[in-house]
């Protein structure tokens, strides 16, 4: 086939509406994406958020160890009285902080960062594939992380 006939065929497809690609919506492209790199970035963002939450718990633990009978500055007055009476962290809340810090850092930071971010971003690029074997299941693995985090964090509200 000559280049002239290929060019003419391309023009016919464009005139009849063929050859145009439908651009996915923002929600489909960035929120419910099946692209392994986008899912890796989603894992990274949520992991960094929970790193800050776990870091705040570590900060409160260290404050209680360093200054056992002093109120936590700035956020101590914002905590409920069952957690911090007059800003001073109560022993029960300290135990809860210690446990939640470990659970947050393990289940919401370390494991998602290694499996979700590095596994989704680096491994497919290292082996030279275009995508993961089951991209929709890969997307669900991220979105199941959110209710799991809510369930874990819900432990803060229980006695």
PDB file of N, CA, C and O in Angstrom, residues 49-77:
ATOM      1  N   UNK A  49       0.178  10.253  54.355  1.00  0.00           N
ATOM      2  CA  UNK A  49      -0.809  10.775  55.301  1.00  0.00           C
ATOM      3  C   UNK A  49      -0.766   9.979  56.606  1.00  0.00           C
ATOM      4  O   UNK A  49      -0.717  10.557  57.696  1.00  0.00           O
ATOM      5  N   UNK A  50      -0.789   8.650  56.496  1.00  0.00           N
ATOM      6  CA  UNK A  50      -0.775   7.829  57.707  1.00  0.00           C
ATOM      7  C   UNK A  50       0.578   7.868  58.406  1.00  0.00           C
ATOM      8  O   UNK A  50       0.657   7.635  59.610  1.00  0.00           O
ATOM      9  N   UNK A  51       1.639   8.184  57.684  1.00  0.00           N
ATOM     10  CA  UNK A  51       2.940   8.404  58.315  1.00  0.00           C
ATOM     11  C   UNK A  51       2.871   9.615  59.241  1.00  0.00           C
ATOM     12  O   UNK A  51       3.421   9.600  60.341  1.00  0.00           O
ATOM     13  N   UNK A  52       2.162  10.650  58.811  1.00  0.00           N
ATOM     14  CA  UNK A  52       1.994  11.829  59.667  1.00  0.00           C
ATOM     15  C   UNK A  52       1.115  11.514  60.880  1.00  0.00           C
ATOM     16  O   UNK A  52       1.399  11.977  61.984  1.00  0.00           O
ATOM     17  N   UNK A  53       0.057  10.715  60.673  1.00  0.00           N
ATOM     18  CA  UNK A  53      -0.809  10.334  61.793  1.00  0.00           C
ATOM     19  C   UNK A  53      -0.020   9.498  62.803  1.00  0.00           C
ATOM     20  O   UNK A  53      -0.080   9.743  64.013  1.00  0.00           O
ATOM     21  N   UNK A  54       0.727   8.504  62.316  1.00  0.00           N
ATOM     22  CA  UNK A  54       1.560   7.686  63.200  1.00  0.00           C
ATOM     23  C   UNK A  54       2.667   8.496  63.854  1.00  0.00           C
ATOM     24  O   UNK A  54       3.026   8.253  65.007  1.00  0.00           O
ATOM     25  N   UNK A  55       3.191   9.465  63.131  1.00  0.00           N
ATOM     26  CA  UNK A  55       4.213  10.350  63.699  1.00  0.00           C
ATOM     27  C   UNK A  55       3.656  11.230  64.803  1.00  0.00           C
ATOM     28  O   UNK A  55       4.333  11.499  65.798  1.00  0.00           O
ATOM     29  N   UNK A  56       2.415  11.685  64.654  1.00  0.00           N
ATOM     30  CA  UNK A  56       1.769  12.466  65.707  1.00  0.00           C
ATOM     31  C   UNK A  56       1.572  11.606  66.954  1.00  0.00           C
ATOM     32  O   UNK A  56       1.786  12.081  68.079  1.00  0.00           O
ATOM     33  N   UNK A  57       1.197  10.353  66.753  1.00  0.00           N
ATOM     34  CA  UNK A  57       1.055   9.440  67.899  1.00  0.00           C
ATOM     35  C   UNK A  57       2.409   9.254  68.590  1.00  0.00           C
ATOM     36  O   UNK A  57       2.491   9.264  69.822  1.00  0.00           O
ATOM     37  N   UNK A  58       3.477   9.113  67.804  1.00  0.00           N
ATOM     38  CA  UNK A  58       4.816   8.971  68.387  1.00  0.00           C
ATOM     39  C   UNK A  58       5.215  10.224  69.149  1.00  0.00           C
ATOM     40  O   UNK A  58       5.840  10.148  70.216  1.00  0.00           O
ATOM     41  N   UNK A  59       4.850  11.372  68.610  1.00  0.00           N
ATOM     42  CA  UNK A  59       5.158  12.639  69.283  1.00  0.00           C
ATOM     43  C   UNK A  59       4.451  12.718  70.639  1.00  0.00           C
ATOM     44  O   UNK A  59       5.055  13.116  71.648  1.00  0.00           O
ATOM     45  N   UNK A  60       3.176  12.316  70.673  1.00  0.00           N
ATOM     46  CA  UNK A  60       2.435  12.336  71.942  1.00  0.00           C
ATOM     47  C   UNK A  60       2.996  11.320  72.933  1.00  0.00           C
ATOM     48  O   UNK A  60       3.043  11.592  74.141  1.00  0.00           O
ATOM     49  N   UNK A  61       3.430  10.172  72.450  1.00  0.00           N
ATOM     50  CA  UNK A  61       4.051   9.163  73.328  1.00  0.00           C
ATOM     51  C   UNK A  61       5.321   9.733  73.951  1.00  0.00           C
ATOM     52  O   UNK A  61       5.545   9.613  75.164  1.00  0.00           O
ATOM     53  N   UNK A  62       6.147  10.352  73.127  1.00  0.00           N
ATOM     54  CA  UNK A  62       7.404  10.908  73.637  1.00  0.00           C
ATOM     55  C   UNK A  62       7.168  12.074  74.587  1.00  0.00           C
ATOM     56  O   UNK A  62       7.925  12.279  75.525  1.00  0.00           O
ATOM     57  N   UNK A  63       6.109  12.844  74.335  1.00  0.00           N
ATOM     58  CA  UNK A  63       5.786  13.937  75.255  1.00  0.00           C
ATOM     59  C   UNK A  63       5.409  13.369  76.623  1.00  0.00           C
ATOM     60  O   UNK A  63       5.845  13.889  77.642  1.00  0.00           O
ATOM     61  N   UNK A  64       4.605  12.324  76.641  1.00  0.00           N
ATOM     62  CA  UNK A  64       4.176  11.711  77.905  1.00  0.00           C
ATOM     63  C   UNK A  64       5.372  11.135  78.662  1.00  0.00           C
ATOM     64  O   UNK A  64       5.428  11.219  79.888  1.00  0.00           O
ATOM     65  N   UNK A  65       6.340  10.563  77.943  1.00  0.00           N
ATOM     66  CA  UNK A  65       7.524  10.013  78.608  1.00  0.00           C
ATOM     67  C   UNK A  65       8.399  11.142  79.166  1.00  0.00           C
ATOM     68  O   UNK A  65       8.883  11.064  80.297  1.00  0.00           O
ATOM     69  N   UNK A  66       8.583  12.196  78.382  1.00  0.00           N
ATOM     70  CA  UNK A  66       9.477  13.279  78.800  1.00  0.00           C
ATOM     71  C   UNK A  66       8.858  14.167  79.881  1.00  0.00           C
ATOM     72  O   UNK A  66       9.547  14.595  80.807  1.00  0.00           O
ATOM     73  N   UNK A  67       7.571  14.463  79.751  1.00  0.00           N
ATOM     74  CA  UNK A  67       6.877  15.362  80.697  1.00  0.00           C
ATOM     75  C   UNK A  67       5.589  14.701  81.160  1.00  0.00           C
ATOM     76  O   UNK A  67       4.499  15.041  80.697  1.00  0.00           O
ATOM     77  N   UNK A  68       5.671  13.748  82.090  1.00  0.00           N
ATOM     78  CA  UNK A  68       4.495  12.936  82.441  1.00  0.00           C
ATOM     79  C   UNK A  68       3.315  13.708  83.011  1.00  0.00           C
ATOM     80  O   UNK A  68       2.174  13.319  82.799  1.00  0.00           O
ATOM     81  N   UNK A  69       3.552  14.782  83.726  1.00  0.00           N
ATOM     82  CA  UNK A  69       2.448  15.492  84.393  1.00  0.00           C
ATOM     83  C   UNK A  69       2.187  16.870  83.803  1.00  0.00           C
ATOM     84  O   UNK A  69       1.523  17.685  84.426  1.00  0.00           O
ATOM     85  N   UNK A  70       2.695  17.131  82.610  1.00  0.00           N
ATOM     86  CA  UNK A  70       2.472  18.437  81.983  1.00  0.00           C
ATOM     87  C   UNK A  70       1.526  18.300  80.801  1.00  0.00           C
ATOM     88  O   UNK A  70       1.502  17.273  80.120  1.00  0.00           O
ATOM     89  N   UNK A  71       0.772  19.354  80.570  1.00  0.00           N
ATOM     90  CA  UNK A  71      -0.173  19.367  79.456  1.00  0.00           C
ATOM     91  C   UNK A  71       0.585  19.433  78.128  1.00  0.00           C
ATOM     92  O   UNK A  71       1.635  20.063  78.027  1.00  0.00           O
ATOM     93  N   UNK A  72       0.016  18.786  77.134  1.00  0.00           N
ATOM     94  CA  UNK A  72       0.593  18.826  75.785  1.00  0.00           C
ATOM     95  C   UNK A  72       0.323  20.209  75.207  1.00  0.00           C
ATOM     96  O   UNK A  72      -0.822  20.663  75.188  1.00  0.00           O
ATOM     97  N   UNK A  73       1.365  20.913  74.749  1.00  0.00           N
ATOM     98  CA  UNK A  73       1.123  22.250  74.202  1.00  0.00           C
ATOM     99  C   UNK A  73       0.346  22.187  72.874  1.00  0.00           C
ATOM    100  O   UNK A  73       0.408  21.211  72.151  1.00  0.00           O
ATOM    101  N   UNK A  74      -0.381  23.206  72.606  1.00  0.00           N
ATOM    102  CA  UNK A  74      -1.158  23.450  71.383  1.00  0.00           C
ATOM    103  C   UNK A  74      -2.346  22.488  71.246  1.00  0.00           C
ATOM    104  O   UNK A  74      -3.485  22.912  71.268  1.00  0.00           O
ATOM    105  N   UNK A  75      -2.095  21.178  71.117  1.00  0.00           N
ATOM    106  CA  UNK A  75      -3.205  20.262  70.855  1.00  0.00           C
ATOM    107  C   UNK A  75      -3.773  19.618  72.116  1.00  0.00           C
ATOM    108  O   UNK A  75      -4.800  18.958  72.057  1.00  0.00           O
ATOM    109  N   UNK A  76      -3.135  19.803  73.251  1.00  0.00           N
ATOM    110  CA  UNK A  76      -3.621  19.188  74.488  1.00  0.00           C
ATOM    111  C   UNK A  76      -5.014  19.646  74.869  1.00  0.00           C
ATOM    112  O   UNK A  76      -5.832  18.864  75.343  1.00  0.00           O
ATOM    113  N   UNK A  77      -5.318  20.920  74.646  1.00  0.00           N
ATOM    114  CA  UNK A  77      -6.647  21.439  74.974  1.00  0.00           C
ATOM    115  C   UNK A  77      -7.707  20.962  73.983  1.00  0.00           C
ATOM    116  O   UNK A  77      -8.897  21.025  74.272  1.00  0.00           O
TER     117      UNK A  77
END
